[in-house]
Coordinates of C-alpha atoms and ligand atoms in Angstrom, one line a residue:
X1 CA -50.2 7.3 -61.6
X2 CA -53.2 9.4 -61.0
X3 CA -53.1 11.5 -58.6
X4 CA -54.9 14.9 -56.9
X5 CA -53.5 17.6 -54.5
X6 CA -56.4 19.2 -52.5
X7 CA -54.6 23.0 -51.4
X8 CA -52.7 24.7 -53.4
X9 CA -50.5 26.7 -51.5
X10 CA -47.1 26.0 -50.7
X11 CA -47.0 22.5 -50.2
X12 CA -49.6 21.0 -52.8
X13 CA -47.9 23.0 -55.2
X14 CA -44.0 22.1 -55.1
X15 CA -45.6 18.4 -54.3
X16 CA -48.1 18.3 -57.5
X17 CA -45.4 19.6 -59.7
X18 CA -42.4 17.6 -58.7
X19 CA -45.2 14.3 -58.5
X20 CA -46.0 15.0 -62.7
X21 CA -42.3 16.5 -63.4
X22 CA -41.8 11.6 -62.8
X23 CA -43.9 11.2 -65.0
X24 CA -47.9 10.7 -62.7
X25 CA -50.3 12.6 -64.3
X26 CA -51.0 15.4 -61.1
X27 CA -54.3 18.0 -60.9
X28 CA -53.9 20.6 -58.4
X29 CA -56.8 21.7 -56.6
X30 CA -57.6 24.6 -54.3
X31 CA -61.1 26.8 -53.8
X32 CA -60.0 30.2 -55.0
X33 CA -60.8 30.8 -58.7
X34 CA -58.1 33.4 -59.0
X35 CA -54.7 31.3 -57.9
X36 CA -56.0 28.7 -60.3
X37 CA -56.9 30.7 -63.4
X38 CA -53.0 32.3 -62.2
X39 CA -51.9 28.6 -62.3
X40 CA -53.1 27.2 -65.4
X41 CA -51.6 30.3 -67.4
X42 CA -48.1 29.4 -65.5
X43 CA -48.3 32.4 -63.2
X44 CA -46.9 31.4 -59.7
X45 CA -48.6 33.0 -57.1
X46 CA -45.3 32.1 -54.3
X47 CA -41.3 33.0 -55.0
X48 CA -39.4 29.8 -55.0
X49 CA -36.7 29.0 -57.5
X50 CA -36.9 26.8 -60.3
X51 CA -40.9 26.4 -60.0
X52 CA -42.2 28.0 -62.1
X53 CA -40.5 26.0 -65.8
X54 CA -41.4 23.2 -63.7
X55 CA -45.3 24.0 -63.7
X56 CA -44.7 25.0 -67.4
X57 CA -43.6 22.4 -68.2
X58 CA -45.8 19.9 -66.8
X59 CA -48.7 22.4 -68.2
X60 CA -47.4 21.8 -71.1
X61 CA -46.8 18.0 -71.4
X62 CA -50.2 17.7 -70.3
X63 CA -49.5 15.9 -66.7
X64 CA -50.6 18.9 -64.3
X65 CA -53.2 19.9 -64.4
X66 CA -55.7 22.8 -61.6
X67 CA -59.3 22.7 -61.0
X68 CA -61.2 24.6 -59.2
X69 CA -63.3 20.7 -59.5
X70 CA -62.9 18.7 -55.8
X71 CA -65.6 15.8 -56.7
X72 CA -64.5 15.0 -60.5
X73 CA -60.0 15.6 -59.6
X74 CA -60.6 13.4 -56.4
X75 CA -63.5 10.4 -58.3
X76 CA -60.2 10.4 -61.0
X77 CA -57.7 10.4 -58.9
X78 CA -55.7 6.8 -57.4
X79 CA -54.0 9.2 -54.6
X80 CA -55.7 12.1 -53.2
X81 CA -52.8 14.1 -51.4
X82 CA -54.3 16.2 -48.1
X83 CA -52.3 19.5 -48.4
X84 CA -54.5 22.0 -47.2
X85 CA -53.0 24.7 -44.5
X86 CA -53.5 23.8 -40.1
X87 CA -53.3 27.0 -39.2
X88 CA -52.6 27.7 -35.4
X89 CA -55.9 28.8 -32.5
X90 CA -55.0 29.1 -29.5
X91 CA -51.6 27.4 -29.9
X92 CA -53.2 24.2 -31.1
X93 CA -53.1 23.1 -34.8
X94 CA -56.7 23.8 -36.1
X95 CA -58.1 21.0 -38.5
X96 CA -61.2 22.1 -40.4
X97 CA -59.8 22.9 -43.2
X98 CA -58.6 19.4 -43.1
X99 CA -62.1 17.8 -42.0
X100 CA -63.4 19.1 -44.9
X101 CA -61.7 18.0 -47.7
X102 CA -61.9 14.2 -46.3
X103 CA -66.1 14.8 -45.9
X104 CA -65.9 16.3 -49.8
X105 CA -63.7 12.6 -50.2
X106 CA -66.2 11.1 -48.1
X107 CA -68.9 11.5 -50.5
X108 CA -66.4 11.0 -54.1
X109 CA -65.4 7.9 -53.0
X110 CA -66.1 5.4 -56.3
X111 CA -63.7 3.2 -55.9
X112 CA -59.9 2.2 -54.1
X113 CA -58.3 5.5 -53.3
X114 CA -55.3 6.1 -50.9
X115 CA -55.5 9.5 -48.8
X116 CA -52.5 10.5 -47.9
X117 CA -51.8 13.7 -45.6
X118 CA -49.1 15.8 -46.5
X119 CA -50.0 19.0 -44.0
X120 CA -48.4 18.7 -40.7
X121 CA -51.1 17.0 -38.8
X122 CA -51.1 16.4 -35.5
X123 CA -50.5 12.6 -33.6
X124 CA -53.2 10.6 -34.2
X125 CA -55.4 13.0 -37.2
X126 CA -55.1 9.9 -39.1
X127 CA -57.3 7.9 -37.1
X128 CA -59.8 11.0 -36.6
X129 CA -59.8 10.9 -40.4
X130 CA -60.2 7.2 -41.3
X131 CA -63.0 7.5 -38.4
X132 CA -65.1 9.7 -40.5
X133 CA -64.2 7.8 -43.5
X134 CA -65.1 4.2 -42.6
X135 CA -69.4 3.4 -43.1
X136 CA -70.1 0.3 -44.6
X137 CA -70.4 1.3 -48.3
X138 CA -66.7 2.7 -47.6
X139 CA -65.3 -0.5 -46.3
X140 CA -61.7 -2.3 -48.2
X141 CA -61.8 1.7 -50.6
X142 CA -59.2 3.9 -48.9
X143 CA -56.3 3.6 -46.9
X144 CA -55.1 7.0 -44.5
X145 CA -51.3 7.6 -44.8
X146 CA -49.1 9.9 -43.8
X147 CA -46.7 10.9 -45.9
X148 CA -45.2 14.4 -44.2
X149 CA -43.7 16.9 -46.3
X150 CA -39.5 18.4 -45.1
X151 CA -39.3 20.3 -47.7
X152 CA -37.6 24.2 -46.9
X153 CA -39.0 27.1 -48.3
X154 CA -36.2 28.6 -51.2
X155 CA -35.0 25.2 -51.5
X156 CA -38.3 22.8 -51.9
X157 CA -37.2 21.5 -55.4
X158 CA -34.0 20.1 -54.1
X159 CA -35.0 18.9 -51.3
X160 CA -38.0 17.1 -52.5
X161 CA -36.2 15.7 -56.0
X162 CA -33.4 14.8 -53.5
X163 CA -35.1 13.7 -50.3
X164 CA -32.7 12.4 -47.1
X165 CA -36.1 10.6 -46.6
X166 CA -39.0 9.7 -47.4
X167 CA -41.9 8.9 -44.3
X168 CA -44.4 7.2 -45.5
X169 CA -47.1 5.8 -42.3
X170 CA -49.6 3.8 -43.0
X171 CA -51.2 0.0 -41.8
X172 CA -51.9 -0.8 -44.4
X173 CA -49.1 -3.4 -46.8
X174 CA -51.8 -2.6 -50.3
X175 CA -51.5 1.5 -49.7
X176 CA -47.4 0.9 -47.8
X177 CA -46.5 -0.9 -51.8
X178 CA -48.5 1.9 -53.9
X179 CA -45.8 4.4 -52.2
X180 CA -43.1 3.0 -52.3
X181 CA -43.6 2.7 -55.8
X182 CA -44.9 6.4 -56.6
X183 CA -40.9 7.1 -54.4
X184 CA -39.1 4.9 -56.6
X185 CA -37.9 7.1 -58.7
X186 CA -36.1 9.4 -55.4
X187 CA -35.1 6.3 -54.0
X188 CA -33.7 5.2 -56.5
X189 CA -31.2 8.3 -56.7
X190 CA -30.3 7.6 -52.5
X191 CA -34.0 9.1 -50.5
X192 CA -34.3 6.9 -48.4
X193 CA -37.6 5.0 -47.9
X194 CA -39.1 4.8 -43.9
X195 CA -41.7 3.0 -44.3
X196 CA -43.7 3.3 -39.9
X197 CA -46.9 3.3 -38.5
X198 CA -49.6 6.4 -39.3
X199 CA -48.9 8.1 -35.6
X200 CA -44.7 7.8 -35.8
X201 CA -45.5 9.1 -39.1
X202 CA -47.1 12.2 -37.8
X203 CA -44.8 12.4 -35.0
X204 CA -41.7 12.2 -36.8
X205 CA -43.0 15.4 -38.5
X206 CA -43.6 17.3 -35.8
X207 CA -40.2 15.6 -33.9
X208 CA -37.8 16.4 -36.1
X209 CA -39.0 20.2 -36.4
X210 CA -39.2 20.7 -32.7
X211 CA -35.3 19.4 -33.1
X212 CA -34.2 22.2 -35.4
X213 CA -35.8 24.5 -33.7
X214 CA -34.1 23.8 -30.5
X215 CA -30.9 23.7 -31.8
X216 CA -31.3 26.7 -33.4
X217 CA -32.6 28.4 -29.5
X218 CA -29.2 26.4 -28.1
X219 CA -27.0 28.0 -30.6
X220 CA -28.4 31.2 -30.1
X221 CA -28.1 31.0 -26.2
X222 CA -24.7 30.2 -26.5
X223 CA -24.1 33.3 -28.9
X224 CA -25.1 35.2 -25.8
X225 CA -22.7 33.4 -23.9
X226 CA -20.3 34.0 -26.5
X227 CA -20.9 37.7 -26.4
X228 CA -20.1 38.2 -22.9
X229 CA -17.0 36.1 -22.7
X230 CA -16.2 37.9 -26.1
X231 CA -15.2 34.6 -28.3
X232 CA -16.8 33.2 -31.7
X233 CA -19.9 31.9 -31.0
X234 CA -19.0 30.3 -34.9
X235 CA -15.8 28.5 -33.5
X236 CA -17.9 27.1 -31.4
X237 CA -20.3 25.9 -34.3
X238 CA -17.9 24.0 -36.5
X239 CA -15.9 22.1 -33.0
X240 CA -19.6 21.4 -32.2
X241 CA -20.4 20.3 -35.5
X242 CA -17.4 18.5 -36.0
X243 CA -18.8 15.5 -33.9
X244 CA -20.4 13.9 -36.6
X245 CA -23.5 12.5 -33.6
X246 CA -24.3 16.1 -33.6
X247 CA -23.7 17.8 -36.8
X248 CA -22.9 20.9 -38.0
X249 CA -26.0 22.3 -39.3
X250 CA -29.0 23.8 -37.8
X251 CA -26.6 25.8 -35.9
X252 CA -26.1 29.4 -37.2
X253 CA -27.2 31.8 -34.7
X254 CA -29.6 35.0 -35.9
X255 CA -32.4 36.3 -34.7
X256 CA -34.3 33.3 -34.0
X257 CA -36.5 30.6 -35.6
X258 CA -39.2 32.6 -37.9
X259 CA -41.4 31.1 -40.4
X260 CA -44.1 29.1 -41.8
X261 CA -43.2 25.7 -39.8
X262 CA -41.3 26.4 -36.5
X263 CA -43.4 28.7 -34.4
X264 CA -46.0 26.5 -35.1
X265 CA -45.1 23.2 -34.5
X266 CA -43.2 23.6 -31.7
X267 CA -46.4 25.3 -30.2
X268 CA -48.5 22.7 -31.6
X269 CA -46.8 19.4 -30.5
X270 CA -46.7 21.5 -26.2
X271 CA -49.8 21.1 -26.9
X272 CA -50.0 17.6 -27.8
X273 CA -47.9 16.6 -24.8
X274 CA -50.5 18.3 -22.6
X275 CA -53.4 16.3 -24.5
X276 CA -51.2 13.5 -23.3
X277 CA -50.2 14.8 -20.2
X278 CA -46.7 14.7 -20.7
X279 CA -44.6 17.9 -20.5
X280 CA -42.6 18.8 -23.1
X281 CA -39.9 21.3 -21.4
X282 CA -37.6 21.6 -23.3
X283 CA -40.0 22.3 -26.5
X284 CA -41.7 25.0 -24.3
X285 CA -38.7 26.9 -22.9
X286 CA -37.3 26.7 -26.8
X287 CA -40.6 28.7 -27.9
X288 CA -40.3 30.8 -24.4
X289 CA -36.0 31.4 -25.4
X290 CA -37.6 32.0 -29.0
X291 CA -39.2 34.4 -28.3
X292 CA -38.0 36.3 -25.5
X293 CA -34.9 37.1 -28.8
X294 CA -36.5 39.2 -29.4
X295 CA -36.9 41.8 -26.6
X296 CA -32.4 40.5 -26.7
X297 CA -32.1 41.9 -30.3
X298 CA -33.9 45.2 -29.6
X299 CA -32.0 45.8 -26.6
X300 CA -28.6 45.1 -28.9
X301 CA -29.9 48.3 -31.1
X302 CA -30.4 50.3 -28.0
X303 CA -27.1 49.7 -27.0
X304 CA -25.3 49.7 -30.6
X305 CA -26.9 53.4 -31.1
X306 CA -25.4 54.3 -27.5
X307 CA -29.5 55.0 -26.4
X308 CA -30.3 57.4 -29.5
X309 CA -32.5 56.0 -31.9
X310 CA -35.0 58.9 -32.4
X311 CA -34.3 60.2 -35.9
X312 CA -32.0 57.8 -36.1
X313 CA -32.1 56.2 -40.2
X314 CA -32.0 53.1 -39.6
X315 CA -31.7 50.1 -43.1
X316 CA -32.5 46.9 -42.5
X317 CA -31.2 44.9 -45.3
X318 CA -33.6 41.6 -46.2
X319 CA -37.2 41.6 -44.3
X320 CA -38.1 38.2 -44.8
X321 CA -37.2 35.6 -42.2
X322 CA -35.2 33.7 -45.0
X323 CA -33.5 34.4 -48.0
X324 CA -34.7 32.6 -50.8
X325 CA -38.4 33.2 -50.1
X326 CA -41.1 35.8 -50.2
X327 CA -42.5 34.7 -47.1
X328 CA -42.8 37.4 -44.2
X329 CA -44.5 34.7 -41.4
X330 CA -42.7 35.4 -38.3
X331 CA -40.0 36.7 -39.9
X332 CA -38.3 38.8 -37.2
X333 CA -38.0 42.0 -38.9
X334 CA -41.9 42.3 -38.0
X335 CA -41.7 42.8 -34.8
X336 CA -38.2 44.8 -35.2
X337 CA -39.4 46.9 -37.7
X338 CA -41.9 48.9 -35.5
X339 CA -40.6 48.8 -32.3
X340 CA -37.9 51.0 -33.5
X341 CA -40.4 53.6 -36.0
X342 CA -41.4 53.0 -32.6
X343 CA -39.0 54.5 -30.7
X344 CA -38.4 57.3 -33.6
X345 CA -36.3 55.4 -36.2
X346 CA -36.6 56.5 -39.8
X347 CA -36.6 52.6 -41.2
X348 CA -35.9 51.9 -44.6
X349 CA -35.6 48.9 -46.3
X350 CA -34.3 46.6 -49.4
X351 CA -36.0 43.9 -50.4
X352 CA -33.9 41.5 -52.9
X353 CA -37.4 39.6 -53.6
X354 CA -39.0 43.3 -54.8
X355 CA -41.3 43.3 -52.7
X356 CA -42.6 45.6 -51.2
X357 CA -44.0 44.4 -47.7
X358 CA -46.7 45.6 -44.7
X359 CA -45.5 47.1 -41.5
X360 CA -48.2 48.1 -38.6
X361 CA -45.8 51.2 -38.2
X362 CA -45.2 54.9 -39.8
X363 CA -41.6 56.1 -41.9
X364 CA -40.6 52.9 -42.8
X365 CA -40.2 52.9 -46.3
X366 CA -39.2 50.9 -49.3
X367 CA -36.6 50.8 -51.8
X368 CA -35.5 48.7 -55.1
X369 CA -31.8 48.6 -54.4
X370 CA -29.2 48.9 -52.0
X371 CA -27.6 52.1 -52.3
X372 CA -30.5 54.0 -52.2
X373 CA -31.8 52.3 -48.4
X374 CA -28.6 52.3 -47.0
X375 CA -26.9 56.2 -48.1
X376 CA -28.0 58.1 -45.1
X377 CA -28.1 55.0 -42.7
X378 CA -26.6 55.9 -39.7
X379 CA -26.8 51.9 -39.4
X380 CA -27.7 48.9 -41.7
X381 CA -28.7 45.7 -40.8
X382 CA -28.5 42.7 -42.1
X383 CA -31.6 40.6 -41.5
X384 CA -31.6 38.0 -43.8
X385 CA -28.5 36.5 -45.3
X386 CA -29.1 36.6 -49.1
X387 CA -25.8 36.3 -51.3
X388 CA -26.6 39.7 -52.5
X389 CA -25.8 40.8 -49.2
X390 CA -22.4 38.6 -48.5
X391 CA -19.4 41.0 -50.3
X392 CA -21.0 45.1 -49.8
X393 CA -18.7 47.7 -49.8
X394 CA -20.1 50.0 -46.8
X395 CA -18.0 52.3 -47.2
X396 CA -19.5 53.2 -51.0
X397 CA -23.2 52.9 -50.0
X398 CA -23.4 54.9 -47.7
X399 CA -22.6 59.0 -47.4
X400 CA -23.2 58.3 -44.0
X401 CA -19.4 59.0 -42.5
X402 CA -20.3 57.4 -38.9
X403 CA -22.5 54.6 -39.6
X404 CA -23.0 51.2 -37.5
X405 CA -23.0 48.0 -39.5
X406 CA -25.4 46.0 -37.5
X407 CA -25.1 41.8 -38.6
X408 CA -27.4 39.4 -37.6
X409 CA -26.6 36.6 -39.6
X410 CA -22.8 36.9 -39.1
X411 CA -21.8 36.7 -43.0
X412 CA -19.0 39.0 -42.3
X413 CA -15.2 38.1 -41.0
X414 CA -14.7 40.8 -37.5
X415 CA -11.0 40.6 -38.1
X416 CA -11.9 41.7 -42.0
X417 CA -14.2 44.9 -41.0
X418 CA -11.7 45.9 -37.8
X419 CA -9.2 45.9 -41.1
X420 CA -11.6 48.4 -43.0
X421 CA -11.6 50.5 -40.0
X422 CA -16.2 49.7 -40.5
X423 CA -18.0 49.7 -37.0
X424 CA -19.5 46.7 -37.5
X425 CA -21.9 44.5 -34.7
X426 CA -23.5 40.7 -35.0
X427 CA -24.0 38.0 -33.4
X428 CA -22.5 36.0 -30.8
X429 CA -18.6 37.4 -31.4
Ligands
UGA1 C1 -38.4 24.1 -41.8 C2 -38.0 22.8 -42.0 O1 -36.1 23.4 -42.7 C3 -38.1 21.5 -43.3 O2 -37.7 20.2 -42.7 C4 -40.4 21.4 -43.2 O3 -40.2 20.4 -44.0 C5 -40.2 22.6 -43.1 O4 -39.6 23.7 -41.4 C6 -42.0 22.6 -42.9 O5 -42.0 22.3 -41.7 O6 -42.4 22.4 -43.9 P1 -38.3 26.3 -43.1 O7 -39.6 26.8 -42.2 O8 -39.0 26.9 -45.2 O9 -38.3 24.7 -43.1 O10 -37.4 26.8 -42.9 P2 -35.1 27.2 -42.2 O11 -34.7 26.9 -43.5 O12 -35.9 25.3 -41.6 O13 -35.3 27.9 -41.4 C7 -36.6 28.3 -40.4 C8 -35.9 29.1 -39.4 O14 -34.9 28.9 -38.8 C9 -35.5 30.2 -40.2 O15 -35.8 31.7 -39.8 C10 -33.8 30.8 -40.3 O16 -33.3 31.7 -40.5 C11 -33.8 29.7 -38.8 N1 -32.2 29.5 -39.1 C12 -31.7 28.4 -39.3 C13 -31.2 29.9 -37.7 O17 -31.6 31.0 -36.8 N2 -30.5 29.0 -37.6 C14 -30.0 27.7 -38.7 O18 -28.9 27.3 -39.0 C15 -30.9 27.5 -39.7

């Protein structure tokens, strides 16, 4: 099939590369010339394990193309995926990029095409898109489909190739048949194809993200309670997860959810509730609880340091919102690091992606290896759960005698740390 991905950011690029790997001819377009030039040379602008190999393989086979020519890419394609950004403006989803793309599609509708929203868009956006595209001239020339993505950063290729489910929302049998054919290789491998209405597909995406965010927030609050009564939240999560109705995933306590999706999507869902006069009180309190987590963590760090933060060396291991990505969006480190620096601490950080990040504060230093970052640390904070932080010999990596470790991801066993006489603190234990 001939496919066009409009927007070559995270979603468009990963999905486009994966669709081309299934044998389709895919053109990824973007208005950013520099990105398209790089992609044509096989240079990937984002950090995603396995993506470079996938892009290079399909570039070579000439099944994957990159272009800035949006009009001709639309005209030669059968399925157009809209993958542009949907940022939040005043807690509402800003659809200006989506709408601009739809207007361009409208003026290039030379034959029947399926227009698919992959970008996360509020429920009823598909109706708005169909209304824009509608005209006497365009009768029977298009179907608008919602096909939300469920890719996790850092694991996006595996999530695409082995999906739990492919959700396709459309009221058109013709579009559904074509979409099913497109996804057949993944369905054959066990991915469940779920055909539903367009509005349902749109809401499934938000409801899924909000539910996962709720699970995380729930366990984080239980962790707060565990700290008060001296029990281990990991045991609670295992005990709960053994009930198949609950499930064990997304019950890891930590610094709170971040990233480009959960914070944005939970807020947008609350705002959708408001538009449709429905009080989504659970989601609202999840948003509040996650926002408040920053204060809890800051107080906990002060307590660990006996309220003496000034002139202390604090080392962060990992600053991104999760491992396997270089994405800093809504990472808890973005608030914690400047707050500690304002309290007079010297912050060092090591980042496995090898990238120096921007923090709006002073006395913050980036290191290229763990040892140099931890050498003079009074406190080591394990912020992101990269594999390379899972077996550290803390006594060897720091010269300070009375150093402390705050493990925000519960990577180490408390009894092991006690045995090794390490001043160790974690979450909910
Ligand atoms: C999330 C969803 O998991 C994807 O299914 C969805 O497609 C994507 O958003 C999206 O809407 O595009 P992602 O943001 O890449 O994917 O990351 P997650 O792995 O879901 O983690 C989100 C946040 O929750 C991270 O800050 C992570 O550290 C935190 N988390 C996750 C926990 O604190 N505990 C857990 O048990 C799991």
